[in-house]
XYZ file of C-alpha atoms in Angstrom:
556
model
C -123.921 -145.784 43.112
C -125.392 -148.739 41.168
C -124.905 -152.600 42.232
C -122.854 -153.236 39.410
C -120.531 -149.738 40.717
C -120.095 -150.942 44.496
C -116.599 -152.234 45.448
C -116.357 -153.035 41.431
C -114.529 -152.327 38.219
C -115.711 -152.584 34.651
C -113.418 -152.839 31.873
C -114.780 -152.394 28.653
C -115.319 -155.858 27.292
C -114.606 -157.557 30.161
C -117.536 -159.082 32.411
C -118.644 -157.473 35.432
C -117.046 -157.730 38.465
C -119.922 -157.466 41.317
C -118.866 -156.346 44.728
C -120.153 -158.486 47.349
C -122.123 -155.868 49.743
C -125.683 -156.759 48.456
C -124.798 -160.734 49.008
C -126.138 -160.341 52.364
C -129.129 -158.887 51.342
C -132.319 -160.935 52.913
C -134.170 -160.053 49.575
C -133.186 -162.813 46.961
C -131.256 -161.120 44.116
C -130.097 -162.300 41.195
C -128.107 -160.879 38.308
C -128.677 -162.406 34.943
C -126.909 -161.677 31.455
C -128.244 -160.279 28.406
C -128.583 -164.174 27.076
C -130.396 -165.114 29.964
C -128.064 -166.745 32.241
C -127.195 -166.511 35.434
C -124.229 -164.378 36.449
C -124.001 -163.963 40.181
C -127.342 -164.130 42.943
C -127.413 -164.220 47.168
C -128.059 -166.833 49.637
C -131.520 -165.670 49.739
C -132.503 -166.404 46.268
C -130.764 -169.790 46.566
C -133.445 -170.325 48.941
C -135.933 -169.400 46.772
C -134.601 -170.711 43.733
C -132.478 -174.143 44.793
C -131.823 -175.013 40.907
C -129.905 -171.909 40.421
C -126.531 -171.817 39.432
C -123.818 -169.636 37.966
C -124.027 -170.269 34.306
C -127.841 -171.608 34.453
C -130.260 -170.157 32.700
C -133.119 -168.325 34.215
C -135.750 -170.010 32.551
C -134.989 -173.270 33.624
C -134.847 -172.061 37.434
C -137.048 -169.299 38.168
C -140.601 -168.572 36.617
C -141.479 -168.222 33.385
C -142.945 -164.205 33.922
C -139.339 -163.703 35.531
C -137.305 -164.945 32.874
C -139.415 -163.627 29.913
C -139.564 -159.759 31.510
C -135.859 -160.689 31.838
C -135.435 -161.482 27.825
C -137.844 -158.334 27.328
C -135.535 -155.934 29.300
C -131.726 -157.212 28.451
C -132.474 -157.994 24.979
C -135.434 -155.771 23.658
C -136.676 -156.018 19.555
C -134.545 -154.229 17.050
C -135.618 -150.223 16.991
C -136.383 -150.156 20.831
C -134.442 -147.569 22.785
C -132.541 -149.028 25.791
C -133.749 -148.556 28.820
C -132.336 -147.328 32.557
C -135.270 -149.450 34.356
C -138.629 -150.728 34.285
C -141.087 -150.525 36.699
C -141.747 -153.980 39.259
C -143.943 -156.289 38.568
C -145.843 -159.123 40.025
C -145.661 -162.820 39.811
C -146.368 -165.757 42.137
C -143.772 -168.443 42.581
C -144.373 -171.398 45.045
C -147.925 -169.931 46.581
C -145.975 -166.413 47.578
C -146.579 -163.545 45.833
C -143.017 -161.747 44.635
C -142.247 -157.971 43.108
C -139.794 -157.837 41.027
C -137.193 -154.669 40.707
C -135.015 -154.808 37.269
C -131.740 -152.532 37.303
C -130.395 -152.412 34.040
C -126.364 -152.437 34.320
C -126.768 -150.952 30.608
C -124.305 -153.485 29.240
C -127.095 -155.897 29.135
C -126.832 -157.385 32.289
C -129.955 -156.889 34.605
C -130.358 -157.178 38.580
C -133.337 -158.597 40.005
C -134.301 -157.716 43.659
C -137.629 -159.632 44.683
C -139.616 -158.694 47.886
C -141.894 -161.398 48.919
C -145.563 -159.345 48.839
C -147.824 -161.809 50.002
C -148.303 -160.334 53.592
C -148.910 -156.995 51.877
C -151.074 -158.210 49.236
C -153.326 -159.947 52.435
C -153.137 -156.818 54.190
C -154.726 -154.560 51.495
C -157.098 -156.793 50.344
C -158.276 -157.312 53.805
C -158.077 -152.987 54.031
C -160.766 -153.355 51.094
C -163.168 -156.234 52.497
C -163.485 -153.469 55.597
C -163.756 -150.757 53.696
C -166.416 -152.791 51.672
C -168.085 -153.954 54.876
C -167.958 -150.521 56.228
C -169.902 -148.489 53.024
C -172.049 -151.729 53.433
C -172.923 -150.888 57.123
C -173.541 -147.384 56.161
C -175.757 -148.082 53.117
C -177.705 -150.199 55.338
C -178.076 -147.448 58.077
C -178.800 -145.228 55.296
C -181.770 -147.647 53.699
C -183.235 -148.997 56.664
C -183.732 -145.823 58.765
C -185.120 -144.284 55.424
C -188.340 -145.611 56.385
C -190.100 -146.074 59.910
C -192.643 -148.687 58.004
C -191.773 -151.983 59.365
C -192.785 -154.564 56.729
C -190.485 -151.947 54.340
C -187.664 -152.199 57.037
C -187.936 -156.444 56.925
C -187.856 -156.607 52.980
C -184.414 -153.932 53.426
C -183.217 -156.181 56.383
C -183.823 -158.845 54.050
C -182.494 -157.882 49.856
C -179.579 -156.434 51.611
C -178.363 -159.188 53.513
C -179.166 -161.596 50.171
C -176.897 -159.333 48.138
C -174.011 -158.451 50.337
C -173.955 -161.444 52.459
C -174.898 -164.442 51.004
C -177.102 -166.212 48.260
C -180.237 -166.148 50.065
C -181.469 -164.445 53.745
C -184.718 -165.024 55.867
C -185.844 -162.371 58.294
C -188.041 -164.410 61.167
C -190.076 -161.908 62.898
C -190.613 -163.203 66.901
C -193.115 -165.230 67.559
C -196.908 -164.491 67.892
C -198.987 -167.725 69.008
C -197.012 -169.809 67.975
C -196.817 -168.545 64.082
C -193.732 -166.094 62.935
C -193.595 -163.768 60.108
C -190.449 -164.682 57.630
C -189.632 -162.411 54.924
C -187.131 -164.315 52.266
C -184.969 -162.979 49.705
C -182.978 -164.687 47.395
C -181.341 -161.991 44.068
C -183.889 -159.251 44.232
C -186.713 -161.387 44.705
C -189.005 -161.402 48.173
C -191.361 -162.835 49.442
C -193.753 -162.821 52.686
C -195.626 -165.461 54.619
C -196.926 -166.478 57.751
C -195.068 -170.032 59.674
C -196.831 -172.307 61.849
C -193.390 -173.980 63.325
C -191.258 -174.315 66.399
C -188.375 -172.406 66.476
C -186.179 -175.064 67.362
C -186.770 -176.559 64.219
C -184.066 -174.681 63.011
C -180.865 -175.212 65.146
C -179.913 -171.831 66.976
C -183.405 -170.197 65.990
C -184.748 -170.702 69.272
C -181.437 -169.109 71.299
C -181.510 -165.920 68.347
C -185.155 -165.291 68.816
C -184.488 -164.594 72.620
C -181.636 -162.828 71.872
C -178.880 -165.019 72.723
C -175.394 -165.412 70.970
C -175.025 -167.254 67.936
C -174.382 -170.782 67.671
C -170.984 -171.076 65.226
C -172.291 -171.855 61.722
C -170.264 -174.995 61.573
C -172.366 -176.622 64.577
C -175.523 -175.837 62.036
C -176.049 -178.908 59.314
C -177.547 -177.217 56.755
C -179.306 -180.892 56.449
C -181.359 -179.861 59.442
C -183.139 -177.191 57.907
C -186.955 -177.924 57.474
C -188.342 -177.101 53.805
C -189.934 -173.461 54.462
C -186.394 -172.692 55.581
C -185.073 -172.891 52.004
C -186.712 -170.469 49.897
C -188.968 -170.732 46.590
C -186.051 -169.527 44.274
C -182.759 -171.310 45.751
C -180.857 -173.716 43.543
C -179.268 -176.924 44.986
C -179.283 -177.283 48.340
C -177.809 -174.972 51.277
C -173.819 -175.881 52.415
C -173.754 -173.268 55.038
C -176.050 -171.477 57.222
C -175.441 -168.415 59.818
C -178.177 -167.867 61.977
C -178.003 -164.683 64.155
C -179.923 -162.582 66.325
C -181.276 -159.098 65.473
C -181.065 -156.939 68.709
C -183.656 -154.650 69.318
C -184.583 -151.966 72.345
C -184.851 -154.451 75.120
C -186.585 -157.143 73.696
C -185.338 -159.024 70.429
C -186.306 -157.590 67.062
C -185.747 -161.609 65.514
C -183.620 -163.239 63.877
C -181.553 -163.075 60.405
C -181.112 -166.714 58.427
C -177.814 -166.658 55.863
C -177.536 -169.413 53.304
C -175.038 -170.321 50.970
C -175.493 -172.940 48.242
C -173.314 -175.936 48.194
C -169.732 -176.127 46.236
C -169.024 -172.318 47.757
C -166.872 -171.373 50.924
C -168.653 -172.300 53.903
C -169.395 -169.080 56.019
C -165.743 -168.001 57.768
C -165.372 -166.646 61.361
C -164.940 -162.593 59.961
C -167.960 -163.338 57.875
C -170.104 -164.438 60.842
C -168.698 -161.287 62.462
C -169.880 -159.200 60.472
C -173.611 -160.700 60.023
C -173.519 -159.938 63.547
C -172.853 -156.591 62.981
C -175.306 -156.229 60.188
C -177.732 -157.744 61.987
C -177.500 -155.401 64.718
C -177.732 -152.175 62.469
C -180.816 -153.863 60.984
C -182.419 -154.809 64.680
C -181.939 -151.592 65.953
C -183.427 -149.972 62.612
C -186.378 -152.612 63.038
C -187.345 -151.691 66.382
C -187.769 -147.991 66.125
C -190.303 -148.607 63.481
C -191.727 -151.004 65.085
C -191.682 -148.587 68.292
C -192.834 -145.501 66.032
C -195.770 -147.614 64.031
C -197.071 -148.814 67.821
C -196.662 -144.736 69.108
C -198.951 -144.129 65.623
C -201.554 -146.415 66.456
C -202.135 -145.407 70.101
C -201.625 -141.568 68.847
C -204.648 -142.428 66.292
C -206.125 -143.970 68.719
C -206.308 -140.955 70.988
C -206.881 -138.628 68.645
C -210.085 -140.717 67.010
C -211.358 -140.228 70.693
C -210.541 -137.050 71.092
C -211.633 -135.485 67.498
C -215.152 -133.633 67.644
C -218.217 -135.988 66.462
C -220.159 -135.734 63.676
C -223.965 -133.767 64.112
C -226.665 -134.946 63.460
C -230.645 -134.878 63.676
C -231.437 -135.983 67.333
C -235.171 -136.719 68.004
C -236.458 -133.930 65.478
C -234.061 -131.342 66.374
C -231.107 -130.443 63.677
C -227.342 -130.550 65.108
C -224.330 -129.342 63.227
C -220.928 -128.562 64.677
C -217.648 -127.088 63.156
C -214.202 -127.166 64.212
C -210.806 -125.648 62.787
C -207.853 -125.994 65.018
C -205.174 -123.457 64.972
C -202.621 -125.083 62.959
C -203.605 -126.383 60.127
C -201.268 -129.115 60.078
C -202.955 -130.139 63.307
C -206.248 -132.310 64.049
C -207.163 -131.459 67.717
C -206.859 -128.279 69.646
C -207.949 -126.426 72.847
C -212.190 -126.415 71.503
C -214.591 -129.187 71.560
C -218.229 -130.054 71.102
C -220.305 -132.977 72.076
C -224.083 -133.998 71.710
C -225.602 -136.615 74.284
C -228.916 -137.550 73.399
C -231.509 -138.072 75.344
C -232.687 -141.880 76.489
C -235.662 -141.046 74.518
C -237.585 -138.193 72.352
C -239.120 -137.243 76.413
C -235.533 -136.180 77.983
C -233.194 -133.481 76.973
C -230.405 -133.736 74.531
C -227.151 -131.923 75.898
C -225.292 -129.855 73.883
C -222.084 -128.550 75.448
C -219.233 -126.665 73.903
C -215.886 -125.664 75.453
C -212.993 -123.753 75.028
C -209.670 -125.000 77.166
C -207.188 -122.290 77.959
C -204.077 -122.568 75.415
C -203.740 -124.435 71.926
C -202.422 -127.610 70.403
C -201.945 -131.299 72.094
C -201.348 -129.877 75.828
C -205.106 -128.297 75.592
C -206.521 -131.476 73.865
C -205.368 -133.707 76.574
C -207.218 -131.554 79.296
C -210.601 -131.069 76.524
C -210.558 -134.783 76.454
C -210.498 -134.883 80.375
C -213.463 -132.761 80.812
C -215.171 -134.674 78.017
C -214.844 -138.135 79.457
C -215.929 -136.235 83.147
C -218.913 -134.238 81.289
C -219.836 -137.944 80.130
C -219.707 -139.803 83.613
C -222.150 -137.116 85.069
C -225.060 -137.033 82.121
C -227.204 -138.568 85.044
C -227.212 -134.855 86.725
C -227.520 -133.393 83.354
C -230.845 -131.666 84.691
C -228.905 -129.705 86.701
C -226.480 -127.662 84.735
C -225.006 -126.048 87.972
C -224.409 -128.988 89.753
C -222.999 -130.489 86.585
C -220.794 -127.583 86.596
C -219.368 -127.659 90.299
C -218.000 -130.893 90.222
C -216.580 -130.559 86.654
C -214.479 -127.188 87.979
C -213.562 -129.904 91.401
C -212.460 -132.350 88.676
C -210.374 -129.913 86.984
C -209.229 -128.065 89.910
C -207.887 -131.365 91.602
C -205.852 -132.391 88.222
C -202.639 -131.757 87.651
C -203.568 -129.486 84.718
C -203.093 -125.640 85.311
C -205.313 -124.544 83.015
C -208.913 -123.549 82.912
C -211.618 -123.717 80.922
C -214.784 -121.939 79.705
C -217.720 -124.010 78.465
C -221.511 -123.571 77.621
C -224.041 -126.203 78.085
C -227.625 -126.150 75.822
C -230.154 -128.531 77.169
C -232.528 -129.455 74.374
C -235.694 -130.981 74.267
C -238.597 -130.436 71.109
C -242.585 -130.197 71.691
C -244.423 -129.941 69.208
C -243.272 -127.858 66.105
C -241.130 -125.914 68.768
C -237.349 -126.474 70.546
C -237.090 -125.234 74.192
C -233.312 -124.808 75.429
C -232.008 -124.254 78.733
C -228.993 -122.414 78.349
C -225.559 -121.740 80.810
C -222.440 -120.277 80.216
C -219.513 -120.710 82.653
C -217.135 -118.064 81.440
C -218.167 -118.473 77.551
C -219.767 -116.341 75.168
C -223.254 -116.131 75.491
C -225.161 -117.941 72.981
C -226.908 -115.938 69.942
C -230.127 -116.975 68.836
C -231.505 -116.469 65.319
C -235.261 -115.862 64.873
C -237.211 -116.331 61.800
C -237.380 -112.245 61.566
C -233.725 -112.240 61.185
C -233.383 -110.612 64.274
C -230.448 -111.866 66.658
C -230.926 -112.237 70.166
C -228.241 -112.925 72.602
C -229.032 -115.395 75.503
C -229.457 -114.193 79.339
C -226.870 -116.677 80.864
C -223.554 -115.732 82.341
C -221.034 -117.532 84.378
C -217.111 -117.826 86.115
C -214.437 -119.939 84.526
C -213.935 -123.537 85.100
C -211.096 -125.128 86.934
C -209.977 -121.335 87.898
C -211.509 -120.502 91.289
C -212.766 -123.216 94.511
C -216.324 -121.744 93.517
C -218.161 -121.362 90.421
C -221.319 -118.954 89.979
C -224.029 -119.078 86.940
C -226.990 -118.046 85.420
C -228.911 -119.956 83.373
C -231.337 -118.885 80.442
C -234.098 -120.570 78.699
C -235.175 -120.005 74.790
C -237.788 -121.601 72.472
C -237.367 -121.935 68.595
C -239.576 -121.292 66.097
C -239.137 -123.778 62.954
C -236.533 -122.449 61.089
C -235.010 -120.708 63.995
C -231.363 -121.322 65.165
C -229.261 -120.908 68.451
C -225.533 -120.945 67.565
C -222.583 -121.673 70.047
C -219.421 -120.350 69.314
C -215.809 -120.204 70.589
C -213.752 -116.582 71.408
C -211.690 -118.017 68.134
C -214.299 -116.635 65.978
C -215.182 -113.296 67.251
C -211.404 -112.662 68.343
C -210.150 -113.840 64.844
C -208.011 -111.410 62.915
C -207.695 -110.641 59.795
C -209.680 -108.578 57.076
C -208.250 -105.762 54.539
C -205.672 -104.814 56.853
C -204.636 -107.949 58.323
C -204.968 -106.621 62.197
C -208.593 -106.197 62.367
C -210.550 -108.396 64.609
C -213.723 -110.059 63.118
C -215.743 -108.888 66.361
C -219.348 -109.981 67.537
C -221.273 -107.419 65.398
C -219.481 -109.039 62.339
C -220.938 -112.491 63.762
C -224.581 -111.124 64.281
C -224.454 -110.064 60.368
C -223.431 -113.190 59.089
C -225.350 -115.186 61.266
C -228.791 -112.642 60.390
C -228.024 -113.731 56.433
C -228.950 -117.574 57.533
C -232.447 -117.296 57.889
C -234.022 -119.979 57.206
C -231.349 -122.038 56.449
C -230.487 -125.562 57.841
C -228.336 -126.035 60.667
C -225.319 -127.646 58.646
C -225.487 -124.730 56.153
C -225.604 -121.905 59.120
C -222.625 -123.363 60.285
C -220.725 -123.616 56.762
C -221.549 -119.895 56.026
C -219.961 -119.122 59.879
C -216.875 -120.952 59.280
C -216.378 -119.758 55.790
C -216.765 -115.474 56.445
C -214.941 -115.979 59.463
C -211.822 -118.778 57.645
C -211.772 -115.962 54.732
C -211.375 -112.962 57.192
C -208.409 -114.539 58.737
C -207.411 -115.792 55.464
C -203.393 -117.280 55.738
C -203.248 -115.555 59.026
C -202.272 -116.707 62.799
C -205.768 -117.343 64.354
C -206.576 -119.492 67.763
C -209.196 -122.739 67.546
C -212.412 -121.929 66.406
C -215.711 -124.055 66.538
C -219.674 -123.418 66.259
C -222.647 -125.522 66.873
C -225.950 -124.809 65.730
C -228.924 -125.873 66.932
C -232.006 -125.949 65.097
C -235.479 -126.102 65.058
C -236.337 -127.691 61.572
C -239.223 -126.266 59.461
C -242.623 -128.029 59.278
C -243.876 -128.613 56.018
C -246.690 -129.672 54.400
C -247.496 -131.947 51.319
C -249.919 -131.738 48.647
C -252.707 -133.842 47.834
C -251.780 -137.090 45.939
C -254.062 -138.952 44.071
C -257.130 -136.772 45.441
C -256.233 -137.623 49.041
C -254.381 -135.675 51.201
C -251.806 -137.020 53.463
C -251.107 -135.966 56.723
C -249.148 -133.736 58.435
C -245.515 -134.166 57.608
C -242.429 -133.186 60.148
C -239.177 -132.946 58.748
């Protein structure tokens, strides 16, 4: 039942009689004729409309986008079919925002119910400023934890907050004698530099750099702002500022500048809100890099210390060393090598090269422990055993659980020739190379370090010819596996023939060919640390005469 049916009669031509039910309606209504004027409406839209009367014409007392739907609906152009309704529509009226219902009585009279919408209207579109703020909080998680580089993460920090927040941003690093880092933004444009200043230059700057709560952007005077506060690239001058903190993991991560030219909005209390909330997406995003890029440095740090060295010639004898941890992703392992030369061509160079129990960071940590100790007792390097029974103490009183095996080679040339003391404490025995091709294994054996309260050895000594070569080598190389079937292990006889095709050679190309038979028999396979040293005595050679004169002898 219709409006123009309840508690009502229509005669044919007559008028129509409206019951009186929908009077008390709070909604205004109003029912209009198909000429515009006004037949019967409530109290409500006398409030609304206090010009209307019955017999007025809509026109002249409600809005035009009322009255001219009105015209459109009761009286439509020649040819149109009638219609039963159309849908609302919108209009404003007085600062509110009113939907409009039509009912068509079909005789050409229309009802009007209006709802006031202006609550609604305010409700959705603050429903979409969250929802905007919300994909905005998420793209900036998104971008700024994209990268752990922290100059990236400040130009983020700072292009988003210029494009979603206001016409320009400054991200103000904390302090560092005196001088903070600012990245500025304004469109897509940024730019870094370096600020001598005072913090409190810039009122609230001061309290945000130490983490404190805002100040409210309207106790900021955007006239207080010192020049490099306004960035290259912002027209007029600023008529708002927000300056808010940037929390970080315990200590501040710095601050976040918003400005906003003159003429606009000044900053409201939802927008400072939700700075605050950017800012502490983009703090926390800040500090881990920040906290990852310091972890990198010290972790280069450590590993630049505990990486093997590069070999050289040390007083006339030849050094070379190769290493190739287990992973190949990784740069340190359970196998090291060091050379300590000698104070002078008279005293011994020592050679040593270990093998720590297990693989990977874990065994480097304890190789660079017994490095560091092998180090703080060269002065007893004379004495390999002594050397060796405070080492295992060392190790033995750590809280490590692992052991080690290790070789040390005491070198020391005379002459054309390189005399070697030898030990091994648990580690394969050394092989030597002589000029006949003929491999020799060294006489030294010995127990494991850091395993037992007591450690035994023997040591062994050697002299090499020029050309001749003693190699060190881990268990990684003869216990590598691999070959045609994929299972075989590369074995010390294996070793001996590779090392008995070197004759002659130099000590960096001895250990090339050894790491290159024994990398191809493992090929793509699992295989544990592996690393060789060669020592070598280097060949003598003699020049020819010159000019008629000959010159003397000459040792390579």
């Amino acid at each position: 039942m219709t409006v123009f049916e309840e508690e009502s009669d229509r005669s044919p031509t007559g008028p129509v009689a409206v019951g009186t039910s929908w009077l008390r309606s709070p909604h205004p209504a109003v029912v209009a004729d198909r000429a515009g004027g006004v037949v019967e409406f409530n109290d409500a839209a006398a409030d609304l409309f206090p010009a209307m009367g019955v017999g007025s014409r809509l026109h002249e007392v409600a809005p035009g986008w009322l009255a001219d739907a009105h015209g459109r609906l009761a009286a439509p152009p020649p040819g149109d079919l009638p219609r039963a309704a159309d849908p609302a529509l919108r209009g404003r009226h007085r600062g509110r925002l009113l939907r409009a219902h039509p009912t068509p009585s079909g005789h050409g009279d229309v009802a009007w119910w209006l709802v006031d919408d202006s609550d609604l209207i305010t409700a959705e579109e603050a429903l979409r400023t969250e929802r905007e703020r919300t994909a905005l909080l998420a793209e900036a998680s998104t971008q700024l934890l994209a990268s752990l580089n922290p100059d990236l993460c400040l130009e983020r920090t700072a292009l988003l907050a210029a494009a979603h927040l206001a016409d320009a941003a400054l991200v103000v690093s904390p302090p560092v004698r005196n001088r903070c880092a600012v990245v500025t933004a304004v469109g897509e444009r940024t730019e870094r530099r370096q600020v001598a200043t005072d913090p409190t230059a810039v009122p609230g700057l001061a309290e945000a750099l130490q983490g404190f709560p805002p100040v409210p952007a309207r106790w900021i005077d955007p006239a207080d702002l010192p020049e490099w506060a306004v960035p290259a690239g912002f027209d007029g001058a600023p008529g708002s500022v927000v300056v808010t903190p940037l929390p970080g993991h315990g200590v501040p991560a710095g601050a976040l500048i918003l400005l906003r030219r003159g003429g606009r909005a000044a900053f409201d209390t939802s927008e400072e809100l939700f700075a605050r909330l950017f800012a502490a997406r983009a703090g926390a995003a800040l500090s881990a890099a920040r906290m990852y890029a310091e972890q990198a440095r010290i972790t280069r740090a450590l590993i630049s210390e505990l990486l093997p060295p590069t070999l050289h010639r040390v007083h006339g004898v030849d050094f070379a060393g190769g290493y190739r941890t287990s992973q190949d992703t990784e740069r340190i392992g359970g196998d090291f090598y060091d050379v300590h030369p000698g104070t002078d061509p008279g005293r011994e160079t020592l050679a040593v090269l270990g093998d720590v129990c297990g693989k990977g960071l874990e065994a480097a940590v304890l190789t660079g422990r017994i490095r560091s100790t092998l180090h703080a007792l060269l002065p007893l390097a004379d004495d390999h055993g002594t050397v060796l029974e405070l080492l295992n103490g060392a190790i033995l009183t750590s809280r490590h659980t692992r052991f080690a095996t290790l070789v040390l080679a005491s070198v020391r040339r005379t002459g054309d020739r390189v005399r070697l003391r030898l030990t091994s404490a648990g580690h394969p025995a050394p092989l030597i190379l002589r000029a006949t091709g003929e491999v020799e294994e060294a006489d030294t054996r010995g127990t494991l370090v850091g395993a037992l309260p007591e450690i035994t050895s023997r040591s062994a000594t050697a002299h090499l010819a020029p050309g001749e070569t003693c190699l060190l080598y881990t268990d990684g190389i003869t216990e590598a596996r691999g070959g045609p079937l994929g299972s075989a292990m590369f074995g010390e006889e294996r070793l001996r023939a590779a090392l008995a095709d070197c004759v002659g050679l130099p000590a960096e190309a001895v250990v090339e060919r050894i790491q290159m038979i024994a990398g191809t028999w493992v090929g793509d396979g699992p295989h544990d640390d592996m690393a060789v040293v060669a020592v070598t005595a280097p060949h003598t050679a003699h020049l020819s005469a010159v000019d008629g004169s000959t010159p003397g002898r000459y040792t390579a």
